[in-house]
Amino acid sequence: MRIGDAAAAAGTTPLALRFYEERGVLPPPPRTAAGQREYGPDDVARVRVVRELLALGLTVEDLHGVADRIDVLVRNPQRRCGPPDSGVPGSRVADRRLAALDAEIDRLTRLRDRLAQHVEDRPNSSPSSPEAAIPTEAQ
């Protein structure tokens, strides 16, 4: 199938397929005599797995590092990541991404706490009012 049909079948766009190929997440597909990309059902399944992993918070760069092992998930979608030393594809990548997400959650929690404290410290402000965090000219 051509790129537009493959993209539609995978729930994405032709531009995304080209991007994944350019970033090394998808292998280059065979081409027709006219130079057009030709995709098969396995390619569509791989794109679906890529999109699912991206939706879980992994990045294209994360997937590039394990691109050669994504086919394991295509063949066995129920496969789960194990501990980093388990040899299961992507377990180290998932652990690194979880650590990055935990760090971002911590950073955002501190930011939220600072903003909440700023709002509470202002006289005559309602914590639920967005305007409460913005200084007025009189202050």
mmCIF file with all atom_site columns, C-alpha atoms in Angstrom:
data_model
loop_
_atom_site.group_PDB
_atom_site.id
_atom_site.type_symbol
_atom_site.label_atom_id
_atom_site.label_alt_id
_atom_site.label_comp_id
_atom_site.label_asym_id
_atom_site.label_entity_id
_atom_site.label_seq_id
_atom_site.pdbx_PDB_ins_code
_atom_site.Cartn_x
_atom_site.Cartn_y
_atom_site.Cartn_z
_atom_site.occupancy
_atom_site.B_iso_or_equiv
_atom_site.pdbx_formal_charge
_atom_site.auth_seq_id
_atom_site.auth_comp_id
_atom_site.auth_asym_id
_atom_site.auth_atom_id
_atom_site.pdbx_PDB_model_num
ATOM 1   C CA . MET A 1 1   ? 0.000  0.000   0.000  1.00 0.00 ? 1   MET A CA 1
ATOM 2   C CA . ARG A 1 2   ? 1.108  3.561   -0.629 1.00 0.00 ? 2   ARG A CA 1
ATOM 3   C CA . ILE A 1 3   ? 2.123  5.963   2.112  1.00 0.00 ? 3   ILE A CA 1
ATOM 4   C CA . GLY A 1 4   ? -1.277 7.676   2.430  1.00 0.00 ? 4   GLY A CA 1
ATOM 5   C CA . ASP A 1 5   ? -3.094 4.369   2.837  1.00 0.00 ? 5   ASP A CA 1
ATOM 6   C CA . ALA A 1 6   ? -0.520 3.043   5.297  1.00 0.00 ? 6   ALA A CA 1
ATOM 7   C CA . ALA A 1 7   ? -0.671 6.237   7.344  1.00 0.00 ? 7   ALA A CA 1
ATOM 8   C CA . ALA A 1 8   ? -4.475 6.133   7.457  1.00 0.00 ? 8   ALA A CA 1
ATOM 9   C CA . ALA A 1 9   ? -4.419 2.454   8.470  1.00 0.00 ? 9   ALA A CA 1
ATOM 10  C CA . ALA A 1 10  ? -1.989 3.275   11.296 1.00 0.00 ? 10  ALA A CA 1
ATOM 11  C CA . GLY A 1 11  ? -3.941 6.339   12.438 1.00 0.00 ? 11  GLY A CA 1
ATOM 12  C CA . THR A 1 12  ? -1.347 8.917   11.475 1.00 0.00 ? 12  THR A CA 1
ATOM 13  C CA . THR A 1 13  ? -0.181 11.030  8.550  1.00 0.00 ? 13  THR A CA 1
ATOM 14  C CA . PRO A 1 14  ? 2.229  10.470  5.663  1.00 0.00 ? 14  PRO A CA 1
ATOM 15  C CA . LEU A 1 15  ? 4.391  13.238  7.126  1.00 0.00 ? 15  LEU A CA 1
ATOM 16  C CA . ALA A 1 16  ? 4.695  11.269  10.375 1.00 0.00 ? 16  ALA A CA 1
ATOM 17  C CA . LEU A 1 17  ? 5.762  8.132   8.498  1.00 0.00 ? 17  LEU A CA 1
ATOM 18  C CA . ARG A 1 18  ? 8.455  10.088  6.677  1.00 0.00 ? 18  ARG A CA 1
ATOM 19  C CA . PHE A 1 19  ? 9.574  11.642  9.975  1.00 0.00 ? 19  PHE A CA 1
ATOM 20  C CA . TYR A 1 20  ? 9.800  8.231   11.707 1.00 0.00 ? 20  TYR A CA 1
ATOM 21  C CA . GLU A 1 21  ? 11.799 6.889   8.767  1.00 0.00 ? 21  GLU A CA 1
ATOM 22  C CA . GLU A 1 22  ? 14.102 9.937   8.785  1.00 0.00 ? 22  GLU A CA 1
ATOM 23  C CA . ARG A 1 23  ? 14.718 9.525   12.533 1.00 0.00 ? 23  ARG A CA 1
ATOM 24  C CA . GLY A 1 24  ? 15.509 5.823   12.179 1.00 0.00 ? 24  GLY A CA 1
ATOM 25  C CA . VAL A 1 25  ? 12.430 4.569   14.015 1.00 0.00 ? 25  VAL A CA 1
ATOM 26  C CA . LEU A 1 26  ? 11.039 2.938   10.865 1.00 0.00 ? 26  LEU A CA 1
ATOM 27  C CA . PRO A 1 27  ? 13.202 1.140   8.346  1.00 0.00 ? 27  PRO A CA 1
ATOM 28  C CA . PRO A 1 28  ? 13.050 2.538   4.824  1.00 0.00 ? 28  PRO A CA 1
ATOM 29  C CA . PRO A 1 29  ? 10.296 0.669   2.968  1.00 0.00 ? 29  PRO A CA 1
ATOM 30  C CA . PRO A 1 30  ? 10.781 -0.786  -0.487 1.00 0.00 ? 30  PRO A CA 1
ATOM 31  C CA . ARG A 1 31  ? 9.987  1.533   -3.365 1.00 0.00 ? 31  ARG A CA 1
ATOM 32  C CA . THR A 1 32  ? 8.023  1.102   -6.547 1.00 0.00 ? 32  THR A CA 1
ATOM 33  C CA . ALA A 1 33  ? 9.625  1.577   -9.952 1.00 0.00 ? 33  ALA A CA 1
ATOM 34  C CA . ALA A 1 34  ? 8.313  5.144   -9.766 1.00 0.00 ? 34  ALA A CA 1
ATOM 35  C CA . GLY A 1 35  ? 10.120 5.672   -6.434 1.00 0.00 ? 35  GLY A CA 1
ATOM 36  C CA . GLN A 1 36  ? 7.023  5.653   -4.217 1.00 0.00 ? 36  GLN A CA 1
ATOM 37  C CA . ARG A 1 37  ? 7.190  3.998   -0.822 1.00 0.00 ? 37  ARG A CA 1
ATOM 38  C CA . GLU A 1 38  ? 5.345  0.669   -0.519 1.00 0.00 ? 38  GLU A CA 1
ATOM 39  C CA . TYR A 1 39  ? 4.151  -0.450  2.916  1.00 0.00 ? 39  TYR A CA 1
ATOM 40  C CA . GLY A 1 40  ? 2.803  -3.803  4.052  1.00 0.00 ? 40  GLY A CA 1
ATOM 41  C CA . PRO A 1 41  ? 0.714  -4.927  7.039  1.00 0.00 ? 41  PRO A CA 1
ATOM 42  C CA . ASP A 1 42  ? 3.843  -5.424  9.175  1.00 0.00 ? 42  ASP A CA 1
ATOM 43  C CA . ASP A 1 43  ? 4.861  -1.819  8.547  1.00 0.00 ? 43  ASP A CA 1
ATOM 44  C CA . VAL A 1 44  ? 1.419  -0.595  9.623  1.00 0.00 ? 44  VAL A CA 1
ATOM 45  C CA . ALA A 1 45  ? 1.624  -2.741  12.774 1.00 0.00 ? 45  ALA A CA 1
ATOM 46  C CA . ARG A 1 46  ? 5.055  -1.288  13.546 1.00 0.00 ? 46  ARG A CA 1
ATOM 47  C CA . VAL A 1 47  ? 3.754  2.278   13.155 1.00 0.00 ? 47  VAL A CA 1
ATOM 48  C CA . ARG A 1 48  ? 0.891  1.470   15.531 1.00 0.00 ? 48  ARG A CA 1
ATOM 49  C CA . VAL A 1 49  ? 3.377  0.206   18.130 1.00 0.00 ? 49  VAL A CA 1
ATOM 50  C CA . VAL A 1 50  ? 5.511  3.332   17.643 1.00 0.00 ? 50  VAL A CA 1
ATOM 51  C CA . ARG A 1 51  ? 2.476  5.563   18.149 1.00 0.00 ? 51  ARG A CA 1
ATOM 52  C CA . GLU A 1 52  ? 1.465  3.632   21.265 1.00 0.00 ? 52  GLU A CA 1
ATOM 53  C CA . LEU A 1 53  ? 4.958  3.999   22.735 1.00 0.00 ? 53  LEU A CA 1
ATOM 54  C CA . LEU A 1 54  ? 4.969  7.716   21.939 1.00 0.00 ? 54  LEU A CA 1
ATOM 55  C CA . ALA A 1 55  ? 1.558  8.050   23.622 1.00 0.00 ? 55  ALA A CA 1
ATOM 56  C CA . LEU A 1 56  ? 3.078  6.414   26.731 1.00 0.00 ? 56  LEU A CA 1
ATOM 57  C CA . GLY A 1 57  ? 5.575  9.262   26.966 1.00 0.00 ? 57  GLY A CA 1
ATOM 58  C CA . LEU A 1 58  ? 8.590  7.853   25.163 1.00 0.00 ? 58  LEU A CA 1
ATOM 59  C CA . THR A 1 59  ? 10.262 10.127  22.652 1.00 0.00 ? 59  THR A CA 1
ATOM 60  C CA . VAL A 1 60  ? 11.304 9.502   19.070 1.00 0.00 ? 60  VAL A CA 1
ATOM 61  C CA . GLU A 1 61  ? 14.905 9.611   20.318 1.00 0.00 ? 61  GLU A CA 1
ATOM 62  C CA . ASP A 1 62  ? 14.079 6.920   22.901 1.00 0.00 ? 62  ASP A CA 1
ATOM 63  C CA . LEU A 1 63  ? 12.588 4.750   20.177 1.00 0.00 ? 63  LEU A CA 1
ATOM 64  C CA . HIS A 1 64  ? 15.542 5.308   17.866 1.00 0.00 ? 64  HIS A CA 1
ATOM 65  C CA . GLY A 1 65  ? 17.714 3.645   20.495 1.00 0.00 ? 65  GLY A CA 1
ATOM 66  C CA . VAL A 1 66  ? 15.581 0.480   20.442 1.00 0.00 ? 66  VAL A CA 1
ATOM 67  C CA . ALA A 1 67  ? 14.293 0.627   16.863 1.00 0.00 ? 67  ALA A CA 1
ATOM 68  C CA . ASP A 1 68  ? 15.796 -2.744  16.037 1.00 0.00 ? 68  ASP A CA 1
ATOM 69  C CA . ARG A 1 69  ? 13.741 -4.339  18.838 1.00 0.00 ? 69  ARG A CA 1
ATOM 70  C CA . ILE A 1 70  ? 10.343 -2.754  18.181 1.00 0.00 ? 70  ILE A CA 1
ATOM 71  C CA . ASP A 1 71  ? 9.473  -5.751  16.016 1.00 0.00 ? 71  ASP A CA 1
ATOM 72  C CA . VAL A 1 72  ? 9.387  -7.871  19.205 1.00 0.00 ? 72  VAL A CA 1
ATOM 73  C CA . LEU A 1 73  ? 6.372  -5.809  20.302 1.00 0.00 ? 73  LEU A CA 1
ATOM 74  C CA . VAL A 1 74  ? 4.852  -6.028  16.829 1.00 0.00 ? 74  VAL A CA 1
ATOM 75  C CA . ARG A 1 75  ? 4.999  -9.832  16.969 1.00 0.00 ? 75  ARG A CA 1
ATOM 76  C CA . ASN A 1 76  ? 3.944  -10.033 20.631 1.00 0.00 ? 76  ASN A CA 1
ATOM 77  C CA . PRO A 1 77  ? 1.947  -6.933  21.683 1.00 0.00 ? 77  PRO A CA 1
ATOM 78  C CA . GLN A 1 78  ? 1.422  -8.305  25.209 1.00 0.00 ? 78  GLN A CA 1
ATOM 79  C CA . ARG A 1 79  ? 5.168  -8.330  25.910 1.00 0.00 ? 79  ARG A CA 1
ATOM 80  C CA . ARG A 1 80  ? 6.061  -6.136  28.864 1.00 0.00 ? 80  ARG A CA 1
ATOM 81  C CA . CYS A 1 81  ? 9.283  -4.458  29.908 1.00 0.00 ? 81  CYS A CA 1
ATOM 82  C CA . GLY A 1 82  ? 11.100 -6.077  32.781 1.00 0.00 ? 82  GLY A CA 1
ATOM 83  C CA . PRO A 1 83  ? 13.892 -4.920  35.057 1.00 0.00 ? 83  PRO A CA 1
ATOM 84  C CA . PRO A 1 84  ? 16.870 -3.267  33.307 1.00 0.00 ? 84  PRO A CA 1
ATOM 85  C CA . ASP A 1 85  ? 18.911 -6.479  33.461 1.00 0.00 ? 85  ASP A CA 1
ATOM 86  C CA . SER A 1 86  ? 16.056 -8.661  32.168 1.00 0.00 ? 86  SER A CA 1
ATOM 87  C CA . GLY A 1 87  ? 17.075 -8.385  28.528 1.00 0.00 ? 87  GLY A CA 1
ATOM 88  C CA . VAL A 1 88  ? 13.529 -7.369  27.602 1.00 0.00 ? 88  VAL A CA 1
ATOM 89  C CA . PRO A 1 89  ? 13.619 -4.818  24.755 1.00 0.00 ? 89  PRO A CA 1
ATOM 90  C CA . GLY A 1 90  ? 13.331 -1.257  25.958 1.00 0.00 ? 90  GLY A CA 1
ATOM 91  C CA . SER A 1 91  ? 13.472 -1.853  29.709 1.00 0.00 ? 91  SER A CA 1
ATOM 92  C CA . ARG A 1 92  ? 16.391 0.567   30.199 1.00 0.00 ? 92  ARG A CA 1
ATOM 93  C CA . VAL A 1 93  ? 14.765 3.120   27.902 1.00 0.00 ? 93  VAL A CA 1
ATOM 94  C CA . ALA A 1 94  ? 11.514 2.875   29.864 1.00 0.00 ? 94  ALA A CA 1
ATOM 95  C CA . ASP A 1 95  ? 13.388 3.239   33.166 1.00 0.00 ? 95  ASP A CA 1
ATOM 96  C CA . ARG A 1 96  ? 15.195 6.354   31.907 1.00 0.00 ? 96  ARG A CA 1
ATOM 97  C CA . ARG A 1 97  ? 11.921 7.857   30.656 1.00 0.00 ? 97  ARG A CA 1
ATOM 98  C CA . LEU A 1 98  ? 10.204 7.107   33.996 1.00 0.00 ? 98  LEU A CA 1
ATOM 99  C CA . ALA A 1 99  ? 13.066 8.833   35.830 1.00 0.00 ? 99  ALA A CA 1
ATOM 100 C CA . ALA A 1 100 ? 12.772 11.854  33.520 1.00 0.00 ? 100 ALA A CA 1
ATOM 101 C CA . LEU A 1 101 ? 9.008  12.004  34.072 1.00 0.00 ? 101 LEU A CA 1
ATOM 102 C CA . ASP A 1 102 ? 9.474  11.737  37.851 1.00 0.00 ? 102 ASP A CA 1
ATOM 103 C CA . ALA A 1 103 ? 11.969 14.614  37.743 1.00 0.00 ? 103 ALA A CA 1
ATOM 104 C CA . GLU A 1 104 ? 9.548  16.714  35.676 1.00 0.00 ? 104 GLU A CA 1
ATOM 105 C CA . ILE A 1 105 ? 6.695  15.946  38.088 1.00 0.00 ? 105 ILE A CA 1
ATOM 106 C CA . ASP A 1 106 ? 8.917  17.025  41.005 1.00 0.00 ? 106 ASP A CA 1
ATOM 107 C CA . ARG A 1 107 ? 9.855  20.246  39.198 1.00 0.00 ? 107 ARG A CA 1
ATOM 108 C CA . LEU A 1 108 ? 6.217  21.045  38.382 1.00 0.00 ? 108 LEU A CA 1
ATOM 109 C CA . THR A 1 109 ? 5.121  20.246  41.937 1.00 0.00 ? 109 THR A CA 1
ATOM 110 C CA . ARG A 1 110 ? 7.699  22.694  43.325 1.00 0.00 ? 110 ARG A CA 1
ATOM 111 C CA . LEU A 1 111 ? 6.588  25.324  40.801 1.00 0.00 ? 111 LEU A CA 1
ATOM 112 C CA . ARG A 1 112 ? 2.939  24.798  41.736 1.00 0.00 ? 112 ARG A CA 1
ATOM 113 C CA . ASP A 1 113 ? 3.759  25.047  45.450 1.00 0.00 ? 113 ASP A CA 1
ATOM 114 C CA . ARG A 1 114 ? 5.651  28.319  44.904 1.00 0.00 ? 114 ARG A CA 1
ATOM 115 C CA . LEU A 1 115 ? 2.766  29.808  42.938 1.00 0.00 ? 115 LEU A CA 1
ATOM 116 C CA . ALA A 1 116 ? 0.223  28.652  45.534 1.00 0.00 ? 116 ALA A CA 1
ATOM 117 C CA . GLN A 1 117 ? 2.332  30.210  48.298 1.00 0.00 ? 117 GLN A CA 1
ATOM 118 C CA . HIS A 1 118 ? 2.555  33.461  46.333 1.00 0.00 ? 118 HIS A CA 1
ATOM 119 C CA . VAL A 1 119 ? -1.227 33.541  45.966 1.00 0.00 ? 119 VAL A CA 1
ATOM 120 C CA . GLU A 1 120 ? -1.797 32.763  49.648 1.00 0.00 ? 120 GLU A CA 1
ATOM 121 C CA . ASP A 1 121 ? 0.610  35.527  50.705 1.00 0.00 ? 121 ASP A CA 1
ATOM 122 C CA . ARG A 1 122 ? -1.343 38.196  48.814 1.00 0.00 ? 122 ARG A CA 1
ATOM 123 C CA . PRO A 1 123 ? -3.972 40.037  50.848 1.00 0.00 ? 123 PRO A CA 1
ATOM 124 C CA . ASN A 1 124 ? -7.573 40.023  49.583 1.00 0.00 ? 124 ASN A CA 1
ATOM 125 C CA . SER A 1 125 ? -6.988 37.274  47.065 1.00 0.00 ? 125 SER A CA 1
ATOM 126 C CA . SER A 1 126 ? -8.957 34.162  46.375 1.00 0.00 ? 126 SER A CA 1
ATOM 127 C CA . PRO A 1 127 ? -6.749 31.112  45.689 1.00 0.00 ? 127 PRO A CA 1
ATOM 128 C CA . SER A 1 128 ? -9.130 30.035  42.943 1.00 0.00 ? 128 SER A CA 1
ATOM 129 C CA . SER A 1 129 ? -8.821 33.342  41.099 1.00 0.00 ? 129 SER A CA 1
ATOM 130 C CA . PRO A 1 130 ? -6.153 33.395  38.351 1.00 0.00 ? 130 PRO A CA 1
ATOM 131 C CA . GLU A 1 131 ? -5.863 37.143  38.795 1.00 0.00 ? 131 GLU A CA 1
ATOM 132 C CA . ALA A 1 132 ? -4.692 36.566  42.374 1.00 0.00 ? 132 ALA A CA 1
ATOM 133 C CA . ALA A 1 133 ? -1.205 35.658  41.176 1.00 0.00 ? 133 ALA A CA 1
ATOM 134 C CA . ILE A 1 134 ? -0.787 38.799  39.089 1.00 0.00 ? 134 ILE A CA 1
ATOM 135 C CA . PRO A 1 135 ? 0.436  41.921  40.897 1.00 0.00 ? 135 PRO A CA 1
ATOM 136 C CA . THR A 1 136 ? -1.644 45.063  40.609 1.00 0.00 ? 136 THR A CA 1
ATOM 137 C CA . GLU A 1 137 ? -0.203 48.562  40.256 1.00 0.00 ? 137 GLU A CA 1
ATOM 138 C CA . ALA A 1 138 ? -1.060 49.339  43.869 1.00 0.00 ? 138 ALA A CA 1
ATOM 139 C CA . GLN A 1 139 ? 1.158  46.520  45.090 1.00 0.00 ? 139 GLN A CA 1
#
